[in-house]
Amino acid sequence: MNYQNKMQEIINSLDYRPRLLLHSCCGPCSTTVLTLLVEFFDITVLYYNPNIEPMAEYEHRKKEQIRFIKEFNNEHINFMDCDYNNQDFRRKVQGLEQEREGGARCAVCFKLRLNYTASLAKKENFDYFGTTLTVSPHKNSDIINKIGSLLEKEYGVKYLYSDFKKKDGYKKSVEISKKYNLYRQDYCGCLLGRNNI
């Protein structure tokens, strides 16, 4: 399935400006996504990433995310922070420590973060939930969108399908990141993945 086309169909069908809770893994990945979606949604960027280690790396990425939103300066974008819960991530991936990057551990991590996003979207009455994860060429968009689809059914909140790397999305994220002088990390955040590439 072409998830980017599916997202465009959703956007084309909108007759109002919905509220979107957008999980973001980092500032650089959010650049292209926010630029594309802000025309159509009132966006709250959710920074929920218990997979990122060490704590100093987590905080650095969070500060860069906040800085980008502030400097991008659009009234339709807000930021939502949450507690850092690395122990929850470590519990969920127990037994998968030796998996290579892109393997079964990653799917568990995607589900952890998207489940939190969907449950919060339900609680806070958002119209849609989604994620910036699909902008990365290192992330499996099919797995991410299938998880999103299952959570849409579970929580009764619409999922915004995407494959933001399409149409040079990743390339554009690199260009925008340079423009804003954003810190671009060299690993996804999970030290387990960094050690097993």
Short mmCIF file of C-alpha atoms in Angstrom, two decimals:
data_model
loop_
_atom_site.label_atom_id
_atom_site.label_comp_id
_atom_site.label_asym_id
_atom_site.label_seq_id
_atom_site.Cartn_x
_atom_site.Cartn_y
_atom_site.Cartn_z
CA MET A 1 0.00 0.00 0.00
CA ASN A 2 1.16 3.53 -0.71
CA TYR A 3 0.67 5.10 2.72
CA GLN A 4 1.60 8.57 1.54
CA ASN A 5 -1.22 8.44 -1.02
CA LYS A 6 -3.55 7.22 1.72
CA MET A 7 -2.58 10.20 3.86
CA GLN A 8 -3.25 12.53 0.94
CA GLU A 9 -6.71 11.00 0.52
CA ILE A 10 -7.40 11.73 4.20
CA ILE A 11 -6.21 15.32 3.81
CA ASN A 12 -8.27 15.80 0.64
CA SER A 13 -11.40 14.62 2.46
CA LEU A 14 -11.06 17.11 5.33
CA ASP A 15 -13.74 19.76 5.62
CA TYR A 16 -12.43 21.19 8.90
CA ARG A 17 -9.08 21.61 10.68
CA PRO A 18 -8.74 18.54 12.92
CA ARG A 19 -6.62 18.25 16.06
CA LEU A 20 -3.66 15.93 15.50
CA LEU A 21 -1.52 14.42 18.26
CA LEU A 22 1.76 13.81 16.46
CA HIS A 23 4.36 11.60 18.10
CA SER A 24 7.81 12.93 17.23
CA CYS A 25 11.06 11.06 17.68
CA CYS A 26 13.25 14.16 17.24
CA GLY A 27 13.42 17.67 15.82
CA PRO A 28 15.01 16.76 12.47
CA CYS A 29 12.38 14.11 11.68
CA SER A 30 9.60 16.55 12.59
CA THR A 31 10.73 19.25 10.15
CA THR A 32 9.32 17.91 6.89
CA VAL A 33 6.27 16.48 8.64
CA LEU A 34 5.26 19.72 10.35
CA THR A 35 5.91 21.75 7.20
CA LEU A 36 3.61 19.44 5.28
CA LEU A 37 0.80 19.00 7.83
CA VAL A 38 0.48 22.42 9.48
CA GLU A 39 -1.64 23.68 6.60
CA PHE A 40 -4.33 21.12 7.41
CA PHE A 41 -4.17 20.29 11.16
CA ASP A 42 -3.87 21.89 14.57
CA ILE A 43 -0.86 19.89 15.71
CA THR A 44 0.36 18.99 19.16
CA VAL A 45 3.82 17.46 18.98
CA LEU A 46 4.20 14.71 21.57
CA TYR A 47 7.74 13.93 22.64
CA TYR A 48 7.44 10.41 24.04
CA ASN A 49 10.64 8.44 23.49
CA PRO A 50 11.58 6.14 26.39
CA ASN A 51 13.92 4.26 24.02
CA ILE A 52 16.43 7.12 23.85
CA GLU A 53 19.55 6.61 25.94
CA PRO A 54 21.42 7.97 27.78
CA MET A 55 19.36 10.60 29.58
CA ALA A 56 21.65 13.41 28.35
CA GLU A 57 20.92 12.36 24.74
CA TYR A 58 17.19 12.29 25.46
CA GLU A 59 17.28 15.80 26.93
CA HIS A 60 19.42 17.16 24.10
CA ARG A 61 17.01 15.86 21.45
CA LYS A 62 14.02 17.19 23.38
CA LYS A 63 15.56 20.67 23.59
CA GLU A 64 16.20 20.63 19.85
CA GLN A 65 12.58 19.61 19.21
CA ILE A 66 11.31 22.47 21.36
CA ARG A 67 13.72 24.92 19.71
CA PHE A 68 12.59 23.96 16.22
CA ILE A 69 8.92 24.41 17.10
CA LYS A 70 9.67 27.79 18.66
CA GLU A 71 11.74 28.99 15.70
CA PHE A 72 9.31 27.57 13.13
CA ASN A 73 6.79 29.78 14.95
CA ASN A 74 3.40 28.65 13.74
CA GLU A 75 0.25 29.21 15.80
CA HIS A 76 -1.09 25.80 14.77
CA ILE A 77 1.78 23.86 16.42
CA ASN A 78 2.08 23.15 20.15
CA PHE A 79 4.39 20.93 22.19
CA MET A 80 3.51 18.29 24.77
CA ASP A 81 6.14 16.74 26.99
CA CYS A 82 5.84 13.62 29.13
CA ASP A 83 7.88 11.67 31.64
CA TYR A 84 11.01 9.85 30.57
CA ASN A 85 10.38 6.17 31.27
CA ASN A 86 13.35 4.21 29.96
CA GLN A 87 12.59 1.34 32.36
CA ASP A 88 9.28 0.75 30.57
CA PHE A 89 11.11 0.46 27.24
CA ARG A 90 13.71 -1.89 28.75
CA ARG A 91 10.97 -4.13 30.17
CA LYS A 92 9.13 -4.29 26.84
CA VAL A 93 12.22 -5.31 24.86
CA GLN A 94 13.55 -7.79 27.39
CA GLY A 95 14.80 -10.85 25.51
CA LEU A 96 15.24 -8.86 22.29
CA GLU A 97 18.51 -7.19 23.23
CA GLN A 98 20.53 -9.02 20.54
CA GLU A 99 18.13 -8.20 17.69
CA ARG A 100 19.68 -6.21 14.87
CA GLU A 101 18.49 -2.71 14.05
CA GLY A 102 15.18 -3.01 12.17
CA GLY A 103 14.29 -6.35 13.77
CA ALA A 104 11.65 -7.46 16.26
CA ARG A 105 12.81 -5.06 18.98
CA CYS A 106 12.04 -2.08 16.74
CA ALA A 107 8.44 -3.23 16.18
CA VAL A 108 7.98 -3.46 19.98
CA CYS A 109 9.41 0.04 20.34
CA PHE A 110 7.11 1.44 17.63
CA LYS A 111 4.10 -0.13 19.33
CA LEU A 112 5.10 1.22 22.74
CA ARG A 113 5.32 4.79 21.47
CA LEU A 114 2.29 4.66 19.21
CA ASN A 115 0.15 3.01 21.89
CA TYR A 116 0.98 5.81 24.30
CA THR A 117 0.15 8.38 21.62
CA ALA A 118 -3.17 6.75 20.71
CA SER A 119 -4.25 6.37 24.34
CA LEU A 120 -3.43 10.01 25.06
CA ALA A 121 -5.20 11.12 21.87
CA LYS A 122 -8.30 9.28 23.10
CA LYS A 123 -8.05 10.78 26.59
CA GLU A 124 -7.53 14.33 25.29
CA ASN A 125 -10.16 14.13 22.51
CA PHE A 126 -7.85 14.53 19.53
CA ASP A 127 -9.33 13.79 16.11
CA TYR A 128 -6.20 12.04 14.81
CA PHE A 129 -2.92 10.60 16.01
CA GLY A 130 0.20 9.92 13.97
CA THR A 131 3.99 9.79 14.04
CA THR A 132 7.04 11.29 12.38
CA LEU A 133 8.81 7.90 12.41
CA THR A 134 8.02 7.14 8.77
CA VAL A 135 10.26 9.95 7.51
CA SER A 136 13.34 7.87 8.27
CA PRO A 137 14.70 5.54 5.58
CA HIS A 138 15.77 3.26 8.46
CA LYS A 139 12.21 2.71 9.73
CA ASN A 140 9.77 0.21 8.23
CA SER A 141 6.70 2.26 7.28
CA ASP A 142 4.62 -0.86 6.65
CA ILE A 143 5.11 -2.08 10.23
CA ILE A 144 4.49 1.39 11.68
CA ASN A 145 1.27 1.91 9.70
CA LYS A 146 -0.07 -1.55 10.53
CA ILE A 147 0.46 -0.83 14.23
CA GLY A 148 -1.28 2.53 13.80
CA SER A 149 -4.21 0.87 12.07
CA LEU A 150 -4.66 -1.66 14.89
CA LEU A 151 -4.51 1.09 17.52
CA GLU A 152 -7.06 3.16 15.58
CA LYS A 153 -9.51 0.28 16.02
CA GLU A 154 -8.57 -0.26 19.66
CA TYR A 155 -8.91 3.36 20.77
CA GLY A 156 -11.46 4.71 18.30
CA VAL A 157 -9.21 7.61 17.25
CA LYS A 158 -8.36 8.07 13.57
CA TYR A 159 -4.80 7.23 12.60
CA LEU A 160 -2.99 9.42 10.07
CA TYR A 161 -1.31 6.98 7.70
CA SER A 162 2.01 8.17 6.29
CA ASP A 163 5.26 7.41 4.58
CA PHE A 164 6.91 10.80 4.93
CA LYS A 165 10.15 9.64 3.30
CA LYS A 166 8.32 9.57 -0.06
CA LYS A 167 8.62 12.53 -2.42
CA ASP A 168 12.08 13.35 -1.04
CA GLY A 169 10.70 13.79 2.47
CA TYR A 170 13.86 12.58 4.16
CA LYS A 171 16.05 14.71 1.88
CA LYS A 172 13.92 17.76 2.72
CA SER A 173 14.26 17.01 6.44
CA VAL A 174 18.05 17.11 6.08
CA GLU A 175 17.84 20.45 4.24
CA ILE A 176 15.47 22.03 6.79
CA SER A 177 17.60 20.72 9.66
CA LYS A 178 20.63 22.45 8.15
CA LYS A 179 18.66 25.67 7.77
CA TYR A 180 17.76 25.62 11.48
CA ASN A 181 21.15 24.21 12.50
CA LEU A 182 19.48 21.27 14.27
CA TYR A 183 21.47 18.55 15.98
CA ARG A 184 21.29 15.40 13.82
CA GLN A 185 21.98 12.27 15.85
CA ASP A 186 23.83 9.29 14.38
CA TYR A 187 21.64 6.57 15.93
CA CYS A 188 17.91 6.10 16.53
CA GLY A 189 18.26 6.53 20.28
CA CYS A 190 18.26 2.90 21.36
CA LEU A 191 21.72 1.89 22.57
CA LEU A 192 20.80 -1.74 21.90
CA GLY A 193 20.34 -0.96 18.23
CA ARG A 194 23.53 1.07 18.11
CA ASN A 195 25.43 -1.93 19.45
CA ASN A 196 23.83 -4.41 17.02
CA ILE A 197 23.90 -2.67 13.65
#
